XYZ file of N, CA and C in Angstrom:
423
model
N -85.963 -46.269 136.055
C -85.975 -46.238 137.507
C -87.418 -46.099 137.961
N -87.696 -46.541 139.154
C -89.044 -46.469 139.705
C -89.282 -45.074 140.281
N -90.443 -44.503 140.004
C -90.829 -43.200 140.538
C -92.117 -43.350 141.337
N -92.145 -42.759 142.525
C -93.331 -42.762 143.386
C -93.578 -41.336 143.847
N -94.835 -40.887 143.757
C -95.234 -39.586 144.275
C -96.399 -39.807 145.231
N -96.184 -39.401 146.491
C -97.187 -39.610 147.524
C -97.446 -38.285 148.236
N -98.719 -38.007 148.483
C -99.107 -36.859 149.300
C -99.824 -37.418 150.529
N -100.125 -36.591 151.515
C -100.825 -37.119 152.695
C -102.168 -37.763 152.361
N -102.822 -37.305 151.290
C -104.132 -37.839 150.935
C -104.075 -39.166 150.195
N -103.065 -39.306 149.300
C -103.050 -40.499 148.452
C -101.757 -40.612 147.658
N -101.608 -41.740 146.995
C -100.508 -41.946 146.057
C -100.953 -41.365 144.717
N -100.191 -40.438 144.181
C -100.556 -39.789 142.930
C -99.947 -40.478 141.719
N -98.763 -41.058 141.892
C -98.111 -41.667 140.737
C -97.171 -42.776 141.180
N -97.086 -43.783 140.337
C -96.131 -44.866 140.490
C -95.846 -45.366 139.085
N -94.622 -45.157 138.609
C -94.308 -45.515 137.221
C -92.815 -45.716 137.031
N -92.488 -46.337 135.917
C -91.101 -46.498 135.503
C -90.725 -45.229 134.745
N -89.750 -44.483 135.239
C -89.415 -43.172 134.681
C -88.010 -43.160 134.081
N -87.860 -42.337 133.046
C -86.543 -42.116 132.454
C -85.811 -40.999 133.191
N -86.576 -39.968 133.617
C -85.984 -38.873 134.372
C -87.063 -38.187 135.201
N -86.606 -37.505 136.251
C -87.499 -36.761 137.132
C -86.856 -35.404 137.402
N -87.585 -34.323 137.119
C -87.114 -32.967 137.419
C -87.771 -32.524 138.719
N -86.929 -32.178 139.693
C -87.384 -31.884 141.046
C -87.117 -30.421 141.379
N -88.151 -29.702 141.887
C -87.926 -28.322 142.339
C -87.376 -28.332 143.769
N -86.071 -28.421 143.890
C -85.438 -28.496 145.208
C -85.251 -27.123 145.824
N -85.202 -27.074 147.144
C -85.010 -25.791 147.818
C -83.642 -25.186 147.514
N -82.665 -26.014 147.199
C -81.331 -25.508 146.848
C -81.142 -25.381 145.346
N -82.217 -25.559 144.589
C -82.158 -25.458 143.129
C -82.807 -26.667 142.494
N -83.222 -26.487 141.257
C -83.847 -27.590 140.526
C -82.800 -28.645 140.197
N -83.257 -29.888 140.148
C -82.336 -30.970 139.791
C -83.067 -31.994 138.932
N -82.321 -32.643 138.064
C -82.866 -33.714 137.239
C -82.215 -35.016 137.667
N -83.060 -35.997 137.929
C -82.591 -37.312 138.374
C -82.763 -38.291 137.223
N -81.710 -39.047 136.953
C -81.755 -40.096 135.946
C -81.206 -41.376 136.571
N -81.328 -42.458 135.862
C -80.835 -43.741 136.348
C -79.396 -43.612 136.826
N -79.065 -44.282 137.920
C -77.734 -44.293 138.525
C -77.337 -42.966 139.167
N -78.316 -42.130 139.494
C -78.025 -40.888 140.201
C -77.499 -41.229 141.592
N -76.629 -40.402 142.114
C -76.095 -40.615 143.460
C -77.224 -40.537 144.487
N -77.198 -41.379 145.499
C -78.223 -41.319 146.545
C -78.250 -39.923 147.187
N -79.442 -39.371 147.300
C -79.609 -38.003 147.801
C -80.968 -37.877 148.468
N -81.045 -37.009 149.454
C -82.328 -36.587 150.011
C -82.343 -35.076 149.921
N -83.422 -34.519 149.396
C -83.534 -33.078 149.271
C -84.928 -32.619 149.655
N -85.030 -31.382 150.090
C -86.336 -30.806 150.383
C -86.858 -30.124 149.125
N -88.182 -30.050 149.040
C -88.832 -29.442 147.882
C -89.301 -28.039 148.205
N -89.321 -27.202 147.193
C -89.958 -25.894 147.281
C -91.187 -25.948 146.384
N -92.101 -25.005 146.497
C -93.237 -25.000 145.573
C -92.740 -24.900 144.133
N -93.289 -25.741 143.294
C -92.872 -25.735 141.893
C -93.482 -26.885 141.123
N -92.939 -27.099 139.930
C -93.410 -28.154 139.042
C -92.465 -29.345 139.119
N -93.019 -30.498 139.380
C -92.301 -31.765 139.366
C -92.636 -32.411 138.030
N -91.624 -32.741 137.237
C -91.856 -33.312 135.907
C -91.222 -34.698 135.820
N -91.999 -35.635 135.274
C -91.543 -37.013 135.157
C -91.639 -37.423 133.694
N -90.508 -37.855 133.126
C -90.489 -38.395 131.763
C -90.649 -39.906 131.876
N -91.732 -40.407 131.311
C -92.004 -41.846 131.376
C -92.717 -42.281 130.113
N -92.183 -43.279 129.442
C -92.835 -43.812 128.253
C -93.032 -42.783 127.155
N -92.120 -41.853 127.020
C -92.227 -40.835 125.984
C -93.214 -39.715 126.304
N -93.736 -39.698 127.520
C -94.699 -38.681 127.939
C -94.163 -37.942 129.156
N -94.466 -36.650 129.229
C -94.102 -35.863 130.403
C -95.324 -35.726 131.297
N -95.188 -36.152 132.539
C -96.237 -36.023 133.549
C -95.818 -34.870 134.454
N -96.729 -33.918 134.682
C -96.395 -32.742 135.475
C -97.298 -32.655 136.702
N -96.669 -32.290 137.827
C -97.374 -32.181 139.104
C -96.964 -30.882 139.794
N -97.927 -30.208 140.378
C -97.656 -29.045 141.207
C -97.420 -29.560 142.618
N -96.284 -29.188 143.208
C -95.985 -29.569 144.588
C -95.726 -28.300 145.398
N -96.058 -28.343 146.684
C -95.843 -27.160 147.515
C -94.697 -27.325 148.497
N -94.153 -28.483 148.607
C -93.057 -28.744 149.535
C -92.997 -30.225 149.822
N -92.061 -30.608 150.662
C -91.905 -32.010 151.010
C -90.460 -32.446 150.870
N -90.281 -33.726 150.561
C -88.950 -34.311 150.449
C -88.879 -35.239 149.243
N -87.698 -35.363 148.675
C -87.445 -36.345 147.627
C -86.272 -37.203 148.080
N -86.456 -38.505 147.958
C -85.383 -39.438 148.289
C -84.977 -40.162 147.013
N -83.715 -40.020 146.660
C -83.172 -40.652 145.471
C -82.276 -41.788 145.951
N -82.606 -42.990 145.520
C -81.850 -44.150 145.974
C -81.568 -45.103 144.839
N -81.054 -46.246 145.182
C -80.693 -47.258 144.186
C -81.912 -47.773 143.432
N -83.077 -47.747 144.080
C -84.289 -48.278 143.445
C -85.094 -47.229 142.701
N -84.703 -45.957 142.782
C -85.438 -44.923 142.077
C -85.648 -43.681 142.916
N -86.778 -42.991 142.670
C -87.076 -41.724 143.312
C -88.423 -41.819 144.020
N -88.428 -41.432 145.295
C -89.671 -41.346 146.056
C -89.844 -39.903 146.485
N -91.006 -39.320 146.154
C -91.306 -37.945 146.542
C -92.459 -37.982 147.528
N -92.224 -37.407 148.692
C -93.240 -37.282 149.725
C -93.611 -35.800 149.768
N -94.713 -35.445 149.125
C -95.098 -34.048 148.971
C -96.063 -33.609 150.060
N -95.890 -32.378 150.536
C -96.848 -31.803 151.482
C -98.219 -31.718 150.825
N -98.207 -31.245 149.587
C -99.421 -31.165 148.776
C -98.978 -31.338 147.327
N -99.713 -32.153 146.584
C -99.381 -32.394 145.180
C -100.669 -32.571 144.380
N -100.675 -31.983 143.181
C -101.818 -32.073 142.285
C -101.278 -32.209 140.870
N -101.850 -33.132 140.100
C -101.466 -33.228 138.692
C -101.791 -31.899 138.021
N -100.891 -31.387 137.204
C -101.100 -30.098 136.554
C -102.428 -30.076 135.806
N -102.772 -31.162 135.154
C -104.008 -31.220 134.379
C -105.259 -31.169 135.256
N -105.118 -31.481 136.540
C -106.247 -31.470 137.470
C -106.321 -30.191 138.300
N -105.324 -29.320 138.164
C -105.234 -28.117 138.986
C -106.383 -27.164 138.677
N -107.033 -26.665 139.731
C -108.135 -25.717 139.567
C -107.760 -24.379 140.202
N -108.521 -23.362 139.859
C -108.285 -22.047 140.445
C -108.493 -22.087 141.955
N -109.474 -22.844 142.426
C -109.714 -22.955 143.870
C -108.508 -23.566 144.586
N -107.900 -24.600 143.989
C -106.715 -25.216 144.593
C -105.548 -24.232 144.599
N -105.389 -23.498 143.491
C -104.315 -22.508 143.419
C -104.519 -21.441 144.485
N -105.759 -20.970 144.634
C -106.060 -19.954 145.644
C -105.749 -20.466 147.047
N -106.100 -21.722 147.334
C -105.832 -22.297 148.657
C -104.332 -22.394 148.924
N -103.563 -22.812 147.927
C -102.109 -22.904 148.090
C -101.510 -21.523 148.310
N -101.988 -20.548 147.532
C -101.494 -19.191 147.682
C -101.856 -18.636 149.058
N -103.096 -18.861 149.493
C -103.526 -18.376 150.803
C -102.667 -18.955 151.921
N -102.314 -20.239 151.809
C -101.437 -20.855 152.812
C -100.077 -20.161 152.844
N -99.533 -19.860 151.665
C -98.234 -19.170 151.578
C -98.342 -17.755 152.136
N -99.443 -17.063 151.833
C -99.650 -15.703 152.358
C -99.768 -15.728 153.877
N -100.473 -16.712 154.417
C -100.601 -16.845 155.873
C -99.245 -17.084 156.531
N -98.425 -17.931 155.915
C -97.085 -18.189 156.455
C -96.251 -16.914 156.462
N -96.370 -16.134 155.406
C -95.641 -14.869 155.332
C -96.117 -13.908 156.414
N -97.425 -13.791 156.589
C -97.969 -12.885 157.612
C -97.534 -13.305 159.012
N -97.544 -14.623 159.293
C -97.087 -15.112 160.600
C -95.599 -14.811 160.808
N -94.823 -14.965 159.742
C -93.384 -14.698 159.839
C -93.124 -13.228 160.141
N -93.893 -12.334 159.557
C -93.720 -10.901 159.821
C -94.028 -10.582 161.281
N -94.986 -11.284 161.864
C -95.360 -11.035 163.253
C -94.261 -11.425 164.234
N -93.471 -12.439 163.892
C -92.437 -12.911 164.831
C -91.024 -12.621 164.335
N -90.880 -11.690 163.400
C -89.571 -11.446 162.783
C -88.498 -11.005 163.766
N -88.869 -10.428 164.875
C -87.860 -9.972 165.836
C -87.039 -11.132 166.374
N -87.655 -12.290 166.545
C -86.932 -13.427 167.105
C -86.327 -14.333 166.036
N -86.863 -14.297 164.806
C -86.375 -15.157 163.722
C -86.297 -14.341 162.431
N -85.279 -13.493 162.259
C -85.244 -12.596 161.107
C -85.235 -13.299 159.747
N -84.633 -14.437 159.614
C -84.594 -15.151 158.333
C -85.922 -15.749 157.932
N -86.811 -15.901 158.883
C -88.114 -16.497 158.640
C -88.937 -15.681 157.647
N -88.855 -14.364 157.711
C -89.603 -13.500 156.792
C -89.096 -13.695 155.370
N -87.796 -13.761 155.193
C -87.234 -13.981 153.854
C -87.666 -15.328 153.294
N -87.648 -16.360 154.134
C -88.072 -17.688 153.691
C -89.541 -17.689 153.279
N -90.372 -17.019 154.066
C -91.801 -16.964 153.758
C -92.066 -16.147 152.501
N -91.312 -15.075 152.299
C -91.459 -14.269 151.081
C -91.070 -15.089 149.856
N -90.044 -15.909 149.974
C -89.625 -16.787 148.877
C -90.717 -17.808 148.569
N -91.316 -18.384 149.610
C -92.413 -19.334 149.438
C -93.560 -18.679 148.674
N -93.899 -17.467 149.055
C -94.984 -16.734 148.408
C -94.651 -16.459 146.943
N -93.426 -16.035 146.666
C -93.000 -15.792 145.283
C -93.027 -17.077 144.458
N -92.638 -18.198 145.065
C -92.683 -19.480 144.361
C -94.117 -19.846 143.989
N -95.068 -19.579 144.876
C -96.474 -19.894 144.590
C -97.002 -19.031 143.453
N -96.593 -17.763 143.390
C -96.982 -16.889 142.279
C -96.427 -17.457 140.971
N -95.173 -17.920 140.989
C -94.555 -18.504 139.788
C -95.266 -19.778 139.367
N -95.667 -20.608 140.322
C -96.403 -21.836 139.997
C -97.711 -21.488 139.310
N -98.425 -20.507 139.838
C -99.681 -20.089 139.218
C -99.492 -19.674 137.779
N -98.442 -18.919 137.516
C -98.147 -18.503 136.143
C -97.842 -19.698 135.255
N -97.092 -20.640 135.794
C -96.693 -21.798 134.999
C -97.859 -22.709 134.638
N -98.830 -22.850 135.537
C -99.965 -23.726 135.241
C -101.093 -22.977 134.546
N -100.890 -21.671 134.306
C -101.889 -20.905 133.571
C -103.057 -20.454 134.414
N -102.865 -20.385 135.738
C -103.919 -19.898 136.623
C -103.447 -18.606 137.260
N -104.354 -17.706 137.499
C -103.964 -16.442 138.103
C -103.722 -16.648 139.584
N -102.749 -15.936 140.090
C -102.493 -15.956 141.531
C -102.787 -14.565 142.046
N -103.201 -14.522 143.268
C -103.461 -13.224 143.885
C -102.138 -12.480 144.004
N -102.182 -11.190 143.934
C -100.951 -10.422 144.099
C -100.597 -10.416 145.573
N -99.345 -10.782 145.912
C -98.959 -10.854 147.312
C -98.941 -9.484 147.970
N -99.319 -9.471 149.225
C -99.241 -8.252 150.035
C -97.977 -8.329 150.864
N -96.859 -7.923 150.285
C -95.590 -7.984 151.010
C -95.442 -6.741 151.778
């Protein structure tokens, strides 16, 4: 199946894939040929693509995945190949998650679930840092 990974800055990948592991907000999922058409939102995590006997790994912070008859298209808010990930990029992603959490705490009276969602985002970013072997700042919850 055809796999496409696009971020606002550029196209990161376009390849013929055997499977794609997606970090979905409702849980991780693996897409293979003939998967049912689906659209899902992404949470921060590792996107893995099996292609040509090789696993390609990408850090994503959110976005959408569209699974259709022609393959999988991922539109990521931010995406970086795991091999290209730097501590500065990890820090920036973590800082964005921390800022979202702090903003959610400020307006929690009107949107109580927002704080929980932001705390989950922050925890996901800490897990991503661990997975790519980069340190993440300890969250101030």
